[in-house]
C-alpha cells in the first residue's frame, strides 16, 4: 500500500460550500463539483418548485442513471470483444 | 423515431416519495432509486450531522465521481483496443 496523503478541498455547489476529503486531485474534485452544480441548475430550470433537498436527490438519481447506462454500454462492449476473440 | 410512451413511477428514496417520468423500465427506475437510497444511507452513517439537502448533494458528488472514473476506464480500454488493432 502506498502512503497516500488525503486531500481536503472546499468546493461550491449550488451556492453552498462542501469540504471534500479524498485521494483525488484538486482538478478532479473541481470537475466533479462543477458537473454536479451544472446538473442541479439544469434540473432546477425544469422543476422550479422543488426544494433544494429534493432537487439534490433528483440530481443523484439522474447521475446514477447515467452511471448505470454507461456500465451497461461498457459490459455490452466487453461482451462483443470477447465474442470476437472467440471466433 | 419510435412512439415511446413515457412511464411515470413513484419511488421512495431516503423516506421521501419522488415521481420519476421517463422512458426507462420500472425495473431500471427502481434499481436507480434503491442505489441512491443505499448511498444516502451509507453517507449518512459516516456523517450523521449532515442535513438531508447536503447529504443528497454529497450523494450526487459521490455518484458523479464513480461515473467519471468509469468513463476514464472505458476510454482507456478503448484506447488500448485501438492501439492493438493498429499493430
Tab-separated table of C-alpha atoms in Angstrom:
chain	number	residue	atom	x	y	z
A	1	UNK	CA	0.000	0.000	0.000
A	2	UNK	CA	1.174	3.493	-0.758
A	3	UNK	CA	1.165	6.154	1.900
A	4	UNK	CA	-1.256	8.462	0.128
A	5	UNK	CA	-1.938	11.845	1.653
A	6	UNK	CA	-5.637	12.700	1.741
A	7	UNK	CA	-6.519	15.951	0.034
A	8	UNK	CA	-9.021	18.298	1.658
A	9	UNK	CA	-10.732	20.714	-0.653
A	10	UNK	CA	-13.579	23.200	-0.394
A	11	UNK	CA	-15.926	23.403	-3.356
A	12	UNK	CA	-19.086	25.357	-4.009
A	13	UNK	CA	-22.148	23.518	-5.313
A	14	UNK	CA	-25.487	25.259	-5.803
A	15	UNK	CA	-24.439	28.173	-3.549
A	16	UNK	CA	-23.301	26.027	-0.632
A	17	UNK	CA	-19.768	25.124	0.407
A	18	UNK	CA	-18.712	21.476	0.816
A	19	UNK	CA	-15.466	20.048	2.133
A	20	UNK	CA	-14.372	17.062	0.072
A	21	UNK	CA	-11.733	14.759	1.545
A	22	UNK	CA	-10.156	12.068	-0.605
A	23	UNK	CA	-7.312	10.792	-2.747
A	24	UNK	CA	-8.459	12.604	-5.863
A	25	UNK	CA	-6.562	15.520	-7.390
A	26	UNK	CA	-7.845	19.067	-6.928
A	27	UNK	CA	-8.602	19.204	-10.659
A	28	UNK	CA	-10.733	16.038	-10.499
A	29	UNK	CA	-12.700	17.169	-7.416
A	30	UNK	CA	-13.370	20.560	-9.006
A	31	UNK	CA	-14.591	18.869	-12.179
A	32	UNK	CA	-16.944	16.584	-10.223
A	33	UNK	CA	-18.290	19.550	-8.228
A	34	UNK	CA	-18.862	21.679	-11.321
A	35	UNK	CA	-20.702	18.843	-13.093
A	36	UNK	CA	-22.997	18.317	-10.088
A	37	UNK	CA	-23.597	22.078	-9.824
A	38	UNK	CA	-24.426	22.208	-13.541
A	39	UNK	CA	-26.841	19.258	-13.299
A	40	UNK	CA	-28.594	20.791	-10.258
A	41	UNK	CA	-29.074	24.061	-12.143
A	42	UNK	CA	-30.436	22.201	-15.182
A	43	UNK	CA	-32.919	20.204	-13.076
A	44	UNK	CA	-33.933	23.364	-11.197
A	45	UNK	CA	-34.566	25.073	-14.547
A	46	UNK	CA	-37.153	22.387	-15.425
A	47	UNK	CA	-38.617	21.979	-11.895
A	48	UNK	CA	-38.654	25.407	-10.245
A	49	UNK	CA	-40.957	24.320	-7.407
A	50	UNK	CA	-38.528	21.745	-5.986
A	51	UNK	CA	-36.809	22.434	-2.654
A	52	UNK	CA	-33.016	22.053	-2.611
A	53	UNK	CA	-33.127	18.691	-0.848
A	54	UNK	CA	-35.447	17.071	-3.430
A	55	UNK	CA	-33.504	18.788	-6.203
A	56	UNK	CA	-30.256	17.256	-4.933
A	57	UNK	CA	-31.844	13.780	-4.663
A	58	UNK	CA	-33.091	14.029	-8.257
A	59	UNK	CA	-29.591	15.107	-9.309
A	60	UNK	CA	-28.221	11.972	-7.641
A	61	UNK	CA	-30.918	9.873	-9.376
A	62	UNK	CA	-30.066	11.406	-12.743
A	63	UNK	CA	-26.334	10.793	-12.250
A	64	UNK	CA	-26.916	7.215	-11.058
A	65	UNK	CA	-28.987	6.628	-14.196
A	66	UNK	CA	-26.094	7.891	-16.386
A	67	UNK	CA	-23.698	5.687	-14.405
A	68	UNK	CA	-25.772	2.527	-14.891
A	69	UNK	CA	-26.258	3.202	-18.609
A	70	UNK	CA	-22.523	3.677	-19.084
A	71	UNK	CA	-21.884	0.476	-17.113
A	72	UNK	CA	-24.306	-1.432	-19.371
A	73	UNK	CA	-22.665	0.015	-22.510
A	74	UNK	CA	-19.243	-0.976	-21.217
A	75	UNK	CA	-20.422	-4.502	-20.361
A	76	UNK	CA	-22.035	-4.903	-23.808
A	77	UNK	CA	-18.852	-3.697	-25.473
A	78	UNK	CA	-16.721	-6.113	-23.431
A	79	UNK	CA	-19.157	-8.893	-24.378
A	80	UNK	CA	-18.817	-8.089	-28.073
A	81	UNK	CA	-14.999	-8.007	-27.805
A	82	UNK	CA	-14.984	-11.409	-26.086
A	83	UNK	CA	-17.255	-12.894	-28.753
A	84	UNK	CA	-14.918	-11.532	-31.477
A	85	UNK	CA	-11.888	-13.102	-29.788
A	86	UNK	CA	-13.642	-16.457	-29.510
A	87	UNK	CA	-14.202	-16.596	-33.274
B	1	UNK	CA	-38.398	7.615	-34.247
B	2	UNK	CA	-40.439	5.253	-32.157
B	3	UNK	CA	-43.571	6.404	-30.400
B	4	UNK	CA	-42.347	5.676	-26.888
B	5	UNK	CA	-44.791	6.039	-24.036
B	6	UNK	CA	-43.349	7.851	-21.029
B	7	UNK	CA	-43.526	5.868	-17.822
B	8	UNK	CA	-44.477	7.577	-14.585
B	9	UNK	CA	-43.357	5.871	-11.438
B	10	UNK	CA	-43.320	6.689	-7.742
B	11	UNK	CA	-40.251	5.644	-5.791
B	12	UNK	CA	-39.152	6.141	-2.215
B	13	UNK	CA	-35.666	7.496	-1.517
B	14	UNK	CA	-34.488	8.299	1.996
B	15	UNK	CA	-38.072	8.378	3.323
B	16	UNK	CA	-39.431	10.752	0.692
B	17	UNK	CA	-41.531	9.941	-2.357
B	18	UNK	CA	-40.404	11.017	-5.841
B	19	UNK	CA	-42.250	10.790	-9.142
B	20	UNK	CA	-39.901	9.740	-11.917
B	21	UNK	CA	-41.035	10.261	-15.514
B	22	UNK	CA	-39.051	8.774	-18.383
B	23	UNK	CA	-38.515	6.086	-20.987
B	24	UNK	CA	-36.854	3.676	-18.574
B	25	UNK	CA	-38.457	0.425	-17.446
B	26	UNK	CA	-39.967	0.162	-13.967
B	27	UNK	CA	-37.229	-2.307	-13.036
B	28	UNK	CA	-34.479	0.132	-14.073
B	29	UNK	CA	-36.017	3.120	-12.234
B	30	UNK	CA	-36.446	1.032	-9.075
B	31	UNK	CA	-32.816	-0.098	-9.273
B	32	UNK	CA	-31.591	3.501	-9.672
B	33	UNK	CA	-33.747	4.654	-6.741
B	34	UNK	CA	-32.586	1.839	-4.478
B	35	UNK	CA	-28.904	2.527	-5.282
B	36	UNK	CA	-29.331	6.240	-4.478
B	37	UNK	CA	-31.201	5.384	-1.266
B	38	UNK	CA	-28.418	2.960	-0.285
B	39	UNK	CA	-25.679	5.525	-0.997
B	40	UNK	CA	-27.524	8.221	1.017
B	41	UNK	CA	-27.805	5.871	3.983
B	42	UNK	CA	-24.099	4.979	3.727
B	43	UNK	CA	-23.039	8.651	3.617
B	44	UNK	CA	-25.408	9.467	6.494
B	45	UNK	CA	-23.818	6.657	8.512
B	46	UNK	CA	-20.418	8.366	8.227
B	47	UNK	CA	-21.685	11.986	8.533
B	48	UNK	CA	-24.575	11.998	10.991
B	49	UNK	CA	-24.596	15.804	11.376
B	50	UNK	CA	-25.436	16.493	7.719
B	51	UNK	CA	-28.879	17.833	6.815
B	52	UNK	CA	-30.753	15.941	4.087
B	53	UNK	CA	-30.010	18.551	1.416
B	54	UNK	CA	-26.220	18.447	1.938
B	55	UNK	CA	-26.404	14.661	2.265
B	56	UNK	CA	-28.136	14.423	-1.120
B	57	UNK	CA	-25.591	16.764	-2.751
B	58	UNK	CA	-22.721	14.617	-1.420
B	59	UNK	CA	-24.526	11.531	-2.760
B	60	UNK	CA	-24.650	13.209	-6.173
B	61	UNK	CA	-20.937	14.112	-5.861
B	62	UNK	CA	-20.062	10.524	-4.936
B	63	UNK	CA	-22.074	9.118	-7.850
B	64	UNK	CA	-20.587	11.659	-10.303
B	65	UNK	CA	-17.129	10.595	-9.121
B	66	UNK	CA	-17.969	6.936	-9.837
B	67	UNK	CA	-19.362	7.957	-13.237
B	68	UNK	CA	-16.219	9.865	-14.250
B	69	UNK	CA	-13.930	7.047	-13.094
B	70	UNK	CA	-15.900	4.512	-15.112
B	71	UNK	CA	-15.801	6.847	-18.127
B	72	UNK	CA	-11.999	7.151	-17.802
B	73	UNK	CA	-11.649	3.343	-17.504
B	74	UNK	CA	-13.821	2.865	-20.584
B	75	UNK	CA	-11.830	5.461	-22.551
B	76	UNK	CA	-8.510	3.851	-21.531
B	77	UNK	CA	-9.814	0.431	-22.526
B	78	UNK	CA	-10.994	1.742	-25.903
B	79	UNK	CA	-7.574	3.368	-26.355
B	80	UNK	CA	-5.790	0.082	-25.656
B	81	UNK	CA	-8.081	-1.781	-28.086
B	82	UNK	CA	-7.369	0.779	-30.817
B	83	UNK	CA	-3.616	0.526	-30.250
B	84	UNK	CA	-3.843	-3.281	-30.510
B	85	UNK	CA	-5.723	-3.032	-33.810
B	86	UNK	CA	-3.147	-0.594	-35.220
B	87	UNK	CA	-0.324	-3.113	-34.633
